[in-house]
CSV table of C-alpha atoms in Angstrom, one decimal:
chain,number,residue,atom,x,y,z
A,1,UNK,CA,0.0,0.0,0.0
A,2,UNK,CA,1.4,3.4,-1.0
A,3,UNK,CA,1.6,6.3,1.5
A,4,UNK,CA,-1.2,8.0,-0.5
A,5,UNK,CA,-3.5,4.8,-0.3
A,6,UNK,CA,-2.6,4.4,3.4
A,7,UNK,CA,-3.6,8.0,4.2
A,8,UNK,CA,-7.0,7.6,2.4
A,9,UNK,CA,-7.6,4.2,4.2
A,10,UNK,CA,-7.0,5.9,7.5
A,11,UNK,CA,-9.8,8.3,6.6
A,12,UNK,CA,-12.2,5.5,5.8
A,13,UNK,CA,-11.6,5.2,2.1
A,14,UNK,CA,-12.4,1.8,0.6
A,15,UNK,CA,-12.8,0.0,-2.8
A,16,UNK,CA,-16.5,1.1,-2.9
A,17,UNK,CA,-15.3,4.7,-3.5
A,18,UNK,CA,-12.4,3.8,-5.8
A,19,UNK,CA,-14.8,2.0,-8.1
A,20,UNK,CA,-16.6,5.3,-8.6
A,21,UNK,CA,-13.6,7.1,-10.1
A,22,UNK,CA,-13.1,7.6,-13.8
A,23,UNK,CA,-9.6,7.0,-15.2
A,24,UNK,CA,-9.1,10.7,-16.1
A,25,UNK,CA,-10.1,11.8,-12.6
A,26,UNK,CA,-7.1,10.2,-10.9
A,27,UNK,CA,-4.8,12.8,-12.4
A,28,UNK,CA,-7.0,15.9,-11.9
A,29,UNK,CA,-8.8,15.4,-8.5
A,30,UNK,CA,-8.1,14.7,-4.9
A,31,UNK,CA,-10.5,12.7,-2.7
A,32,UNK,CA,-11.3,14.4,0.6
A,33,UNK,CA,-13.6,13.6,3.4
A,34,UNK,CA,-16.0,16.0,5.0
A,35,UNK,CA,-15.0,16.4,8.7
A,36,UNK,CA,-17.4,19.1,9.7
A,37,UNK,CA,-20.2,21.1,8.1
A,38,UNK,CA,-20.6,24.8,8.8
A,39,UNK,CA,-23.2,27.2,7.6
A,40,UNK,CA,-21.5,28.1,4.3
A,41,UNK,CA,-18.4,25.9,4.3
A,42,UNK,CA,-17.1,22.4,4.7
A,43,UNK,CA,-14.0,21.3,6.7
A,44,UNK,CA,-12.3,18.6,4.6
A,45,UNK,CA,-9.3,16.3,5.1
A,46,UNK,CA,-7.3,14.3,2.6
A,47,UNK,CA,-3.8,13.4,1.6
A,48,UNK,CA,-2.0,16.7,2.0
A,49,UNK,CA,-5.3,18.6,2.4
A,50,UNK,CA,-6.7,20.1,5.5
A,51,UNK,CA,-8.8,23.1,4.7
A,52,UNK,CA,-12.2,24.8,4.4
A,53,UNK,CA,-13.9,24.7,1.1
A,54,UNK,CA,-17.2,26.0,-0.4
A,55,UNK,CA,-19.9,23.3,-0.8
A,56,UNK,CA,-20.5,22.1,-4.3
A,57,UNK,CA,-23.6,23.5,-5.9
A,58,UNK,CA,-26.7,21.3,-5.8
A,59,UNK,CA,-30.2,21.5,-7.2
A,60,UNK,CA,-32.5,23.8,-5.4
A,61,UNK,CA,-34.5,22.0,-2.7
A,62,UNK,CA,-32.5,18.9,-3.1
A,63,UNK,CA,-31.3,18.5,0.5
A,64,UNK,CA,-30.3,14.8,0.1
A,65,UNK,CA,-27.7,15.6,-2.5
A,66,UNK,CA,-25.9,18.2,-0.4
A,67,UNK,CA,-22.7,17.1,1.4
A,68,UNK,CA,-22.9,16.1,5.0
A,69,UNK,CA,-20.4,14.9,7.6
A,70,UNK,CA,-18.7,11.7,6.5
A,71,UNK,CA,-19.2,12.3,2.8
A,72,UNK,CA,-16.4,11.9,0.3
A,73,UNK,CA,-15.8,14.7,-2.3
A,74,UNK,CA,-13.5,15.0,-5.3
A,75,UNK,CA,-11.8,18.4,-5.4
A,76,UNK,CA,-9.9,20.0,-8.2
A,77,UNK,CA,-6.1,19.5,-7.8
A,78,UNK,CA,-5.3,23.1,-8.8
A,79,UNK,CA,-8.2,25.2,-7.5
A,80,UNK,CA,-9.1,22.9,-4.6
A,81,UNK,CA,-12.8,23.4,-5.6
A,82,UNK,CA,-15.2,20.6,-4.9
A,83,UNK,CA,-16.4,19.0,-8.2
A,84,UNK,CA,-18.7,16.2,-7.1
A,85,UNK,CA,-19.8,14.0,-4.2
A,86,UNK,CA,-19.2,10.3,-4.3
A,87,UNK,CA,-22.1,7.9,-3.7
A,88,UNK,CA,-22.6,6.9,-0.1
A,89,UNK,CA,-22.7,3.4,1.2
A,90,UNK,CA,-24.9,4.5,4.1
A,91,UNK,CA,-26.7,7.7,5.1
A,92,UNK,CA,-28.7,8.8,8.1
A,93,UNK,CA,-31.5,11.3,7.6
A,94,UNK,CA,-34.7,12.5,9.2
A,95,UNK,CA,-37.6,14.8,8.5
A,96,UNK,CA,-36.4,18.2,9.7
A,97,UNK,CA,-38.0,19.5,12.9
A,98,UNK,CA,-40.9,21.9,12.6
A,99,UNK,CA,-43.8,22.1,10.3
A,100,UNK,CA,-41.8,21.8,7.1
A,101,UNK,CA,-41.5,18.6,5.1
A,102,UNK,CA,-37.8,18.8,4.2
A,103,UNK,CA,-35.2,16.1,4.8
A,104,UNK,CA,-32.3,16.8,7.1
A,105,UNK,CA,-29.1,14.8,6.6
A,106,UNK,CA,-27.4,13.6,9.8
A,107,UNK,CA,-24.3,11.6,8.6
A,108,UNK,CA,-22.9,9.5,5.8
A,109,UNK,CA,-20.7,6.5,5.3
A,110,UNK,CA,-21.0,5.3,8.9
A,111,UNK,CA,-20.1,1.7,9.8
A,112,UNK,CA,-21.6,1.5,13.3
A,113,UNK,CA,-24.2,3.5,15.1
A,114,UNK,CA,-23.9,3.9,18.9
A,115,UNK,CA,-27.4,4.6,20.2
A,116,UNK,CA,-26.8,6.3,23.5
A,117,UNK,CA,-29.3,6.3,26.4
A,118,UNK,CA,-28.7,6.3,30.1
A,119,UNK,CA,-29.5,4.2,33.2
A,120,UNK,CA,-31.8,6.8,34.8
A,121,UNK,CA,-35.0,8.6,34.0
A,122,UNK,CA,-33.9,9.2,30.4
A,123,UNK,CA,-34.1,5.5,29.5
A,124,UNK,CA,-36.8,5.3,26.9
A,125,UNK,CA,-37.5,2.2,24.8
A,126,UNK,CA,-39.6,4.1,22.3
A,127,UNK,CA,-36.8,6.6,21.6
A,128,UNK,CA,-34.3,3.7,21.2
A,129,UNK,CA,-36.6,2.0,18.8
A,130,UNK,CA,-36.7,5.1,16.6
A,131,UNK,CA,-32.9,5.2,16.3
A,132,UNK,CA,-32.8,1.4,15.7
A,133,UNK,CA,-35.3,1.9,12.8
A,134,UNK,CA,-33.0,4.6,11.4
A,135,UNK,CA,-30.0,2.3,11.6
A,136,UNK,CA,-31.7,-0.6,10.0
A,137,UNK,CA,-33.0,1.4,7.1
A,138,UNK,CA,-29.4,2.8,6.5
A,139,UNK,CA,-27.9,-0.7,6.7
A,140,UNK,CA,-25.7,0.2,9.6
A,141,UNK,CA,-25.1,-2.0,12.6
A,142,UNK,CA,-26.5,-0.5,15.8
A,143,UNK,CA,-25.1,-0.9,19.3
A,144,UNK,CA,-27.0,0.4,22.3
A,145,UNK,CA,-24.7,2.1,24.8
A,146,UNK,CA,-26.3,2.7,28.2
A,147,UNK,CA,-24.4,5.4,30.1
A,148,UNK,CA,-24.5,6.5,33.7
A,149,UNK,CA,-24.5,2.9,34.9
A,150,UNK,CA,-23.2,4.2,38.3
A,151,UNK,CA,-26.4,6.3,38.7
A,152,UNK,CA,-29.0,3.7,37.8
A,153,UNK,CA,-30.6,1.3,40.3
A,154,UNK,CA,-30.5,-1.7,38.1
A,155,UNK,CA,-28.4,-1.2,35.0
A,156,UNK,CA,-28.4,-4.9,34.1
A,157,UNK,CA,-32.2,-5.0,34.0
A,158,UNK,CA,-32.3,-2.0,31.7
A,159,UNK,CA,-29.7,-3.7,29.4
A,160,UNK,CA,-31.9,-6.8,29.2
A,161,UNK,CA,-34.9,-4.7,28.4
A,162,UNK,CA,-33.0,-2.9,25.7
A,163,UNK,CA,-31.7,-6.1,24.1
A,164,UNK,CA,-35.3,-7.3,23.6
A,165,UNK,CA,-36.1,-4.3,21.4
A,166,UNK,CA,-34.6,-5.9,18.3
A,167,UNK,CA,-33.3,-9.3,17.3
A,168,UNK,CA,-29.6,-9.8,17.9
A,169,UNK,CA,-29.2,-6.3,19.3
A,170,UNK,CA,-25.9,-5.6,21.1
A,171,UNK,CA,-26.0,-3.6,24.3
A,172,UNK,CA,-23.1,-2.2,26.4
A,173,UNK,CA,-23.6,-0.7,29.8
A,174,UNK,CA,-20.8,1.7,30.8
A,175,UNK,CA,-19.7,4.5,33.0
A,176,UNK,CA,-18.8,7.0,30.3
A,177,UNK,CA,-16.2,8.6,32.6
A,178,UNK,CA,-14.3,5.3,33.1
A,179,UNK,CA,-11.7,4.5,30.3
A,180,UNK,CA,-11.8,0.8,31.2
A,181,UNK,CA,-15.5,0.7,30.7
A,182,UNK,CA,-15.4,2.6,27.5
A,183,UNK,CA,-12.6,0.4,26.1
A,184,UNK,CA,-15.3,-2.2,25.5
A,185,UNK,CA,-16.4,-0.2,22.5
A,186,UNK,CA,-12.9,-0.3,20.9
A,187,UNK,CA,-13.7,-3.2,18.6
A,188,UNK,CA,-16.0,-0.9,16.6
A,189,UNK,CA,-13.4,1.9,16.4
A,190,UNK,CA,-10.5,0.4,14.5
A,191,UNK,CA,-8.4,1.9,11.7
A,192,UNK,CA,-10.6,3.6,9.1
A,193,UNK,CA,-13.9,2.7,10.9
A,194,UNK,CA,-16.5,5.3,11.4
A,195,UNK,CA,-18.9,5.3,14.3
A,196,UNK,CA,-21.7,7.8,15.0
A,197,UNK,CA,-23.3,8.7,18.3
A,198,UNK,CA,-27.0,9.5,18.5
A,199,UNK,CA,-29.2,10.2,21.5
A,200,UNK,CA,-31.2,12.8,23.2
A,201,UNK,CA,-29.6,15.8,25.0
A,202,UNK,CA,-28.1,15.0,28.4
A,203,UNK,CA,-27.5,11.3,28.1
A,204,UNK,CA,-23.7,11.7,28.4
A,205,UNK,CA,-22.7,11.7,24.8
A,206,UNK,CA,-20.2,14.5,25.2
A,207,UNK,CA,-18.7,12.8,28.3
A,208,UNK,CA,-18.4,9.6,26.2
A,209,UNK,CA,-16.7,11.5,23.4
A,210,UNK,CA,-14.2,13.0,25.9
A,211,UNK,CA,-13.3,9.6,27.2
A,212,UNK,CA,-13.1,7.9,23.8
A,213,UNK,CA,-11.0,10.7,22.2
A,214,UNK,CA,-9.2,12.4,25.1
A,215,UNK,CA,-10.7,15.7,23.9
A,216,UNK,CA,-11.8,18.5,26.1
A,217,UNK,CA,-15.4,18.8,24.9
A,218,UNK,CA,-17.4,20.9,27.3
A,219,UNK,CA,-19.9,19.0,29.5
A,220,UNK,CA,-22.4,20.1,32.0
A,221,UNK,CA,-23.8,18.7,35.1
A,222,UNK,CA,-27.0,16.8,35.7
A,223,UNK,CA,-30.2,18.8,36.6
A,224,UNK,CA,-31.5,17.6,39.9
A,225,UNK,CA,-35.2,17.9,38.9
A,226,UNK,CA,-35.2,15.4,36.0
A,227,UNK,CA,-31.8,13.6,36.1
A,228,UNK,CA,-30.9,14.9,32.7
A,229,UNK,CA,-27.7,16.6,31.7
A,230,UNK,CA,-27.7,19.8,29.7
A,231,UNK,CA,-27.2,19.8,25.9
A,232,UNK,CA,-23.6,20.8,25.0
A,233,UNK,CA,-22.9,19.6,21.4
A,234,UNK,CA,-24.0,22.2,18.8
A,235,UNK,CA,-22.5,20.9,15.5
A,236,UNK,CA,-21.8,17.6,13.8
A,237,UNK,CA,-18.1,16.8,13.3
A,238,UNK,CA,-15.7,13.8,13.1
A,239,UNK,CA,-13.2,13.2,15.9
A,240,UNK,CA,-10.1,11.0,15.5
A,241,UNK,CA,-10.0,8.0,17.8
A,242,UNK,CA,-6.8,6.6,19.3
A,243,UNK,CA,-7.3,3.2,17.6
A,244,UNK,CA,-7.5,4.9,14.2
A,245,UNK,CA,-11.2,5.2,13.8
A,246,UNK,CA,-13.5,8.2,13.5
A,247,UNK,CA,-16.2,9.2,15.8
A,248,UNK,CA,-19.2,11.4,14.8
A,249,UNK,CA,-21.0,13.2,17.5
A,250,UNK,CA,-24.3,14.7,16.8
A,251,UNK,CA,-26.3,17.4,18.7
A,252,UNK,CA,-29.0,16.0,21.0
A,253,UNK,CA,-32.2,15.6,19.0
A,254,UNK,CA,-35.4,16.7,20.7
A,255,UNK,CA,-37.4,15.4,17.8
A,256,UNK,CA,-36.6,12.5,15.5
A,257,UNK,CA,-39.3,12.3,12.8
A,258,UNK,CA,-38.9,9.2,10.6
A,259,UNK,CA,-39.6,9.2,6.9
A,260,UNK,CA,-38.9,6.6,4.2
A,261,UNK,CA,-37.8,4.0,6.8
A,262,UNK,CA,-40.7,1.4,6.7
A,263,UNK,CA,-38.4,-1.5,6.1
A,264,UNK,CA,-36.3,-0.4,9.0
A,265,UNK,CA,-39.3,-0.3,11.3
A,266,UNK,CA,-40.4,-3.8,10.2
A,267,UNK,CA,-36.9,-5.0,10.9
A,268,UNK,CA,-36.8,-3.6,14.4
A,269,UNK,CA,-40.3,-4.8,15.1
A,270,UNK,CA,-39.8,-8.2,13.4
A,271,UNK,CA,-41.9,-10.0,16.0
A,272,UNK,CA,-44.9,-7.7,15.3
A,273,UNK,CA,-44.4,-7.8,11.5
A,274,UNK,CA,-44.3,-11.6,11.5
A,275,UNK,CA,-47.4,-11.9,13.6
A,276,UNK,CA,-49.2,-9.4,11.3
A,277,UNK,CA,-48.6,-11.7,8.3
A,278,UNK,CA,-50.4,-14.5,10.1
A,279,UNK,CA,-53.7,-12.6,10.6
A,280,UNK,CA,-56.7,-13.9,8.8
A,281,UNK,CA,-57.3,-10.8,6.8
A,282,UNK,CA,-54.6,-8.8,5.0
A,283,UNK,CA,-56.2,-5.5,6.0
A,284,UNK,CA,-56.4,-6.4,9.7
A,285,UNK,CA,-56.2,-3.4,12.0
A,286,UNK,CA,-54.8,-5.6,14.8
A,287,UNK,CA,-57.6,-4.3,17.2
A,288,UNK,CA,-60.8,-6.3,17.4
A,289,UNK,CA,-60.6,-8.0,14.0
A,290,UNK,CA,-61.5,-11.7,13.9
A,291,UNK,CA,-58.5,-14.0,13.5
A,292,UNK,CA,-56.0,-11.3,14.5
A,293,UNK,CA,-52.7,-13.1,15.3
A,294,UNK,CA,-51.3,-9.9,17.0
A,295,UNK,CA,-54.1,-9.7,19.5
A,296,UNK,CA,-53.9,-13.4,20.1
A,297,UNK,CA,-50.2,-13.0,21.0
A,298,UNK,CA,-51.1,-10.2,23.4
A,299,UNK,CA,-53.8,-12.3,25.1
A,300,UNK,CA,-51.3,-15.2,25.5
A,301,UNK,CA,-48.6,-12.9,26.9
A,302,UNK,CA,-46.2,-13.4,24.0
A,303,UNK,CA,-46.4,-9.8,22.9
A,304,UNK,CA,-46.3,-6.6,25.1
A,305,UNK,CA,-49.3,-4.3,24.3
A,306,UNK,CA,-47.0,-1.3,24.8
A,307,UNK,CA,-44.7,-2.6,22.1
A,308,UNK,CA,-47.7,-2.9,19.7
A,309,UNK,CA,-48.7,0.7,20.6
A,310,UNK,CA,-45.2,1.9,19.8
A,311,UNK,CA,-45.2,0.0,16.5
A,312,UNK,CA,-48.5,1.6,15.6
A,313,UNK,CA,-47.2,5.1,16.3
A,314,UNK,CA,-44.0,4.7,14.3
A,315,UNK,CA,-45.8,3.1,11.3
A,316,UNK,CA,-48.5,5.9,11.3
A,317,UNK,CA,-45.9,8.6,11.6
A,318,UNK,CA,-43.6,7.2,8.9
A,319,UNK,CA,-46.5,6.8,6.5
A,320,UNK,CA,-47.7,10.4,7.1
A,321,UNK,CA,-44.2,11.9,6.7
A,322,UNK,CA,-43.5,9.7,3.6
A,323,UNK,CA,-46.7,10.8,1.9
A,324,UNK,CA,-46.0,14.5,2.8
A,325,UNK,CA,-42.5,14.2,1.4
A,326,UNK,CA,-43.8,12.6,-1.8
A,327,UNK,CA,-46.4,15.4,-2.2
A,328,UNK,CA,-43.7,18.1,-1.7
A,329,UNK,CA,-41.4,16.4,-4.3
A,330,UNK,CA,-44.3,16.1,-6.7
A,331,UNK,CA,-45.2,19.8,-6.3
A,332,UNK,CA,-41.5,20.8,-6.8
A,333,UNK,CA,-41.2,18.6,-9.8
A,334,UNK,CA,-44.4,20.1,-11.4
A,335,UNK,CA,-43.2,23.7,-10.6
A,336,UNK,CA,-39.8,23.0,-12.1
A,337,UNK,CA,-41.5,21.7,-15.2
A,338,UNK,CA,-43.6,24.8,-15.5
A,339,UNK,CA,-40.6,27.0,-15.1
A,340,UNK,CA,-38.8,25.2,-17.9
A,341,UNK,CA,-41.8,25.4,-20.2
A,342,UNK,CA,-42.0,29.2,-19.6
A,343,UNK,CA,-38.3,29.6,-20.4
A,344,UNK,CA,-38.6,27.6,-23.6
A,345,UNK,CA,-41.6,29.6,-24.7
A,346,UNK,CA,-39.8,32.9,-24.1
A,347,UNK,CA,-36.8,31.6,-26.1
A,348,UNK,CA,-39.2,30.5,-28.9
A,349,UNK,CA,-40.8,34.0,-29.1
A,350,UNK,CA,-37.4,35.6,-29.4
């Protein structure tokens, strides 16, 4: 491996990206990875490149094409101007908070997702299931990391409860301040590997980042009234890990609206989805319908009614957001077509 190839591999480069390069691009471009996204600039890193560049131009209202943290870009050798973004092997996105119907990118080209919760009042199975659905849809392996194990009354019971949320789910219970505890996460943080942390504000993500990286990221204490820490991270950026991997911290998300993740939901709720296929009628509402396998499982104690309620909520929310996004895209497509027709008519009249 040449020094050039070694440098790219350290940043997470792999054959998947090499296969996207044209022969003539090898002489005129440099691959760089997006380390951080600012309002009007991207911090990028590559072989001999560590600088801030202007984002490449994308189509109006095409949020999903815009670069995000973890993306790979090709920049011009001479001008150091981004030319294009390489296709991602994984991407996390959500419907943006608020009343709009836009998609907000969270991260790209992530290998492992650490879903961070805590062993106190913040432990919330419904919130964890949301993140797991996101990971499943992106094709990224999730690992639930339960922090503040020293503050919880029964951390092992919470770990068992979390493990039941999805088939084969891995769960680690740690004290985020203890390097020995945190070292159990090292197997996912090796050379060129990228892990992302997601979780609500105050679960100890910044403390965990500090311990994993040795960085001095500001943290704040726990509020006595609700056992939650205060939000500290305000931007998404990649941090170098001692073992050679990369860690992406994200701001705490007060709202994680899901869209275009139905397959991910069905994967996380595989038990409910399998039962639903056994119902007598294909349009079963899983309520008082005759021959409902889901309700039969609840009566026998094989399915928790609270889990069914959480599944219903996520399915309904995802369907609503997916339809809203589809309608917005259709409107924008129709508007773009109208604009093009007007321009063509003006040119014809000239």
